[in-house]
């Protein structure tokens, strides 16, 4: 059996393009093209690890920002691009379509 890291992780991407028949910039007709691509699991793992480092720093700063409140967890929504980039979802409606939800919690007995 082959190593799954060599095969890659399947990722569904949606590219919103503009139809050729558009009349003006105010009346754009957009089409969605859905594709399945594969990204290296090593690339995805490295990008998630980098995100974890950033989140750890944010968590630490937020944890020490208040004398009366304790931050015990942090929920982050991310999307993965076709190239394996991991991007934070900054603002969402009630629901995130696709992507991943990562939940970070403080380790017992210490720092992040």
C-alpha atoms as a PDB file:
ATOM      1  CA  UNK A   1       0.000   0.000   0.000  1.00  0.00           C
ATOM      2  CA  UNK A   2       1.332   3.451  -0.872  1.00  0.00           C
ATOM      3  CA  UNK A   3       2.095   6.126   1.699  1.00  0.00           C
ATOM      4  CA  UNK A   4      -0.958   8.473   1.936  1.00  0.00           C
ATOM      5  CA  UNK A   5       1.353  11.471   2.275  1.00  0.00           C
ATOM      6  CA  UNK A   6       2.625  10.832  -1.268  1.00  0.00           C
ATOM      7  CA  UNK A   7      -0.885  10.646  -2.732  1.00  0.00           C
ATOM      8  CA  UNK A   8      -2.017  13.952  -1.258  1.00  0.00           C
ATOM      9  CA  UNK A   9      -5.116  15.193   0.498  1.00  0.00           C
ATOM     10  CA  UNK A  10      -8.105  15.828  -1.787  1.00  0.00           C
ATOM     11  CA  UNK A  11      -9.371  19.408  -1.529  1.00  0.00           C
ATOM     12  CA  UNK A  12     -12.510  20.725  -3.210  1.00  0.00           C
ATOM     13  CA  UNK A  13     -12.017  24.248  -4.517  1.00  0.00           C
ATOM     14  CA  UNK A  14     -14.573  26.647  -5.944  1.00  0.00           C
ATOM     15  CA  UNK A  15     -13.363  29.334  -8.341  1.00  0.00           C
ATOM     16  CA  UNK A  16     -15.777  32.171  -9.047  1.00  0.00           C
ATOM     17  CA  UNK A  17     -15.072  33.517 -12.507  1.00  0.00           C
ATOM     18  CA  UNK A  18     -16.782  36.124 -14.632  1.00  0.00           C
ATOM     19  CA  UNK A  19     -18.716  35.022 -17.719  1.00  0.00           C
ATOM     20  CA  UNK A  20     -17.456  36.293 -21.077  1.00  0.00           C
ATOM     21  CA  UNK A  21     -20.870  37.799 -21.842  1.00  0.00           C
ATOM     22  CA  UNK A  22     -20.859  40.386 -19.078  1.00  0.00           C
ATOM     23  CA  UNK A  23     -22.231  43.807 -20.032  1.00  0.00           C
ATOM     24  CA  UNK A  24     -20.483  46.070 -17.541  1.00  0.00           C
ATOM     25  CA  UNK A  25     -18.700  45.955 -14.231  1.00  0.00           C
ATOM     26  CA  UNK A  26     -22.043  46.595 -12.517  1.00  0.00           C
ATOM     27  CA  UNK A  27     -23.790  43.569 -14.028  1.00  0.00           C
ATOM     28  CA  UNK A  28     -21.242  40.808 -13.666  1.00  0.00           C
ATOM     29  CA  UNK A  29     -22.428  37.293 -14.154  1.00  0.00           C
ATOM     30  CA  UNK A  30     -20.351  34.937 -12.070  1.00  0.00           C
ATOM     31  CA  UNK A  31     -19.929  31.236 -12.587  1.00  0.00           C
ATOM     32  CA  UNK A  32     -18.641  28.765 -10.053  1.00  0.00           C
ATOM     33  CA  UNK A  33     -16.225  26.088 -11.170  1.00  0.00           C
ATOM     34  CA  UNK A  34     -15.771  23.283  -8.654  1.00  0.00           C
ATOM     35  CA  UNK A  35     -12.634  21.175  -8.867  1.00  0.00           C
ATOM     36  CA  UNK A  36     -10.997  18.507  -6.773  1.00  0.00           C
ATOM     37  CA  UNK A  37      -7.262  18.953  -6.402  1.00  0.00           C
ATOM     38  CA  UNK A  38      -4.738  17.116  -4.265  1.00  0.00           C
ATOM     39  CA  UNK A  39      -2.291  18.825  -1.960  1.00  0.00           C
ATOM     40  CA  UNK A  40       0.646  17.306  -0.161  1.00  0.00           C
ATOM     41  CA  UNK A  41      -0.214  16.290   3.389  1.00  0.00           C
ATOM     42  CA  UNK A  42       3.277  17.473   4.360  1.00  0.00           C
ATOM     43  CA  UNK A  43       2.479  20.942   2.968  1.00  0.00           C
ATOM     44  CA  UNK A  44      -0.860  21.014   4.781  1.00  0.00           C
ATOM     45  CA  UNK A  45       0.755  19.828   8.030  1.00  0.00           C
ATOM     46  CA  UNK A  46       3.454  22.516   7.807  1.00  0.00           C
ATOM     47  CA  UNK A  47       0.906  25.257   7.151  1.00  0.00           C
ATOM     48  CA  UNK A  48      -1.314  24.113  10.037  1.00  0.00           C
ATOM     49  CA  UNK A  49       1.775  23.995  12.301  1.00  0.00           C
ATOM     50  CA  UNK A  50       2.645  27.574  11.320  1.00  0.00           C
ATOM     51  CA  UNK A  51      -0.920  28.649  12.078  1.00  0.00           C
ATOM     52  CA  UNK A  52      -0.676  26.924  15.473  1.00  0.00           C
ATOM     53  CA  UNK A  53       2.432  28.969  16.285  1.00  0.00           C
ATOM     54  CA  UNK A  54       0.608  32.212  15.498  1.00  0.00           C
ATOM     55  CA  UNK A  55      -2.492  31.160  17.429  1.00  0.00           C
ATOM     56  CA  UNK A  56      -0.289  30.216  20.404  1.00  0.00           C
ATOM     57  CA  UNK A  57       1.116  33.740  20.478  1.00  0.00           C
ATOM     58  CA  UNK A  58      -2.335  35.299  20.238  1.00  0.00           C
ATOM     59  CA  UNK A  59      -3.613  32.947  22.944  1.00  0.00           C
ATOM     60  CA  UNK A  60      -0.749  33.866  25.266  1.00  0.00           C
ATOM     61  CA  UNK A  61      -1.226  37.616  24.793  1.00  0.00           C
ATOM     62  CA  UNK A  62      -4.991  37.381  25.249  1.00  0.00           C
ATOM     63  CA  UNK A  63      -4.559  35.195  28.337  1.00  0.00           C
ATOM     64  CA  UNK A  64      -2.496  37.843  30.112  1.00  0.00           C
ATOM     65  CA  UNK A  65      -4.598  40.823  28.987  1.00  0.00           C
ATOM     66  CA  UNK A  66      -7.030  40.683  31.896  1.00  0.00           C
ATOM     67  CA  UNK A  67      -6.584  40.204  35.618  1.00  0.00           C
ATOM     68  CA  UNK A  68     -10.193  39.102  36.070  1.00  0.00           C
ATOM     69  CA  UNK A  69     -10.851  36.917  33.030  1.00  0.00           C
ATOM     70  CA  UNK A  70      -9.150  33.721  31.921  1.00  0.00           C
ATOM     71  CA  UNK A  71      -9.083  32.583  28.318  1.00  0.00           C
ATOM     72  CA  UNK A  72      -9.542  28.808  28.366  1.00  0.00           C
ATOM     73  CA  UNK A  73     -10.077  28.105  24.693  1.00  0.00           C
ATOM     74  CA  UNK A  74     -10.044  29.566  21.229  1.00  0.00           C
ATOM     75  CA  UNK A  75     -12.047  28.437  18.190  1.00  0.00           C
ATOM     76  CA  UNK A  76     -10.643  29.285  14.774  1.00  0.00           C
ATOM     77  CA  UNK A  77     -12.257  28.692  11.383  1.00  0.00           C
ATOM     78  CA  UNK A  78      -9.876  28.220   8.469  1.00  0.00           C
ATOM     79  CA  UNK A  79     -10.107  27.449   4.792  1.00  0.00           C
ATOM     80  CA  UNK A  80      -7.560  25.497   2.795  1.00  0.00           C
ATOM     81  CA  UNK A  81      -6.622  26.673  -0.686  1.00  0.00           C
ATOM     82  CA  UNK A  82      -5.774  24.477  -3.652  1.00  0.00           C
ATOM     83  CA  UNK A  83      -2.091  25.168  -2.920  1.00  0.00           C
ATOM     84  CA  UNK A  84      -2.396  24.027   0.698  1.00  0.00           C
ATOM     85  CA  UNK A  85      -2.414  27.492   2.250  1.00  0.00           C
ATOM     86  CA  UNK A  86      -4.370  27.735   5.492  1.00  0.00           C
ATOM     87  CA  UNK A  87      -6.309  30.991   5.793  1.00  0.00           C
ATOM     88  CA  UNK A  88      -8.298  32.311   8.714  1.00  0.00           C
ATOM     89  CA  UNK A  89     -11.956  33.011   8.059  1.00  0.00           C
ATOM     90  CA  UNK A  90     -12.277  36.528   9.420  1.00  0.00           C
ATOM     91  CA  UNK A  91     -16.004  37.108   9.283  1.00  0.00           C
ATOM     92  CA  UNK A  92     -18.767  34.666   8.619  1.00  0.00           C
ATOM     93  CA  UNK A  93     -22.478  34.439   8.664  1.00  0.00           C
ATOM     94  CA  UNK A  94     -24.109  31.797  10.823  1.00  0.00           C
ATOM     95  CA  UNK A  95     -22.393  29.048   8.892  1.00  0.00           C
ATOM     96  CA  UNK A  96     -19.001  28.423   7.299  1.00  0.00           C
ATOM     97  CA  UNK A  97     -19.100  26.510   4.030  1.00  0.00           C
ATOM     98  CA  UNK A  98     -16.219  24.095   3.840  1.00  0.00           C
ATOM     99  CA  UNK A  99     -12.936  24.563   5.578  1.00  0.00           C
ATOM    100  CA  UNK A 100     -11.910  23.351   9.012  1.00  0.00           C
ATOM    101  CA  UNK A 101     -12.752  24.335  12.552  1.00  0.00           C
ATOM    102  CA  UNK A 102      -9.736  24.156  14.851  1.00  0.00           C
ATOM    103  CA  UNK A 103     -10.263  24.313  18.609  1.00  0.00           C
ATOM    104  CA  UNK A 104      -7.308  25.246  20.786  1.00  0.00           C
ATOM    105  CA  UNK A 105      -7.315  24.787  24.563  1.00  0.00           C
ATOM    106  CA  UNK A 106      -4.766  25.591  27.176  1.00  0.00           C
ATOM    107  CA  UNK A 107      -2.634  22.619  28.181  1.00  0.00           C
ATOM    108  CA  UNK A 108      -3.251  21.472  31.737  1.00  0.00           C
ATOM    109  CA  UNK A 109      -0.863  22.955  34.235  1.00  0.00           C
ATOM    110  CA  UNK A 110       0.760  25.611  32.166  1.00  0.00           C
ATOM    111  CA  UNK A 111       1.285  27.745  29.172  1.00  0.00           C
ATOM    112  CA  UNK A 112       0.229  27.246  25.600  1.00  0.00           C
END
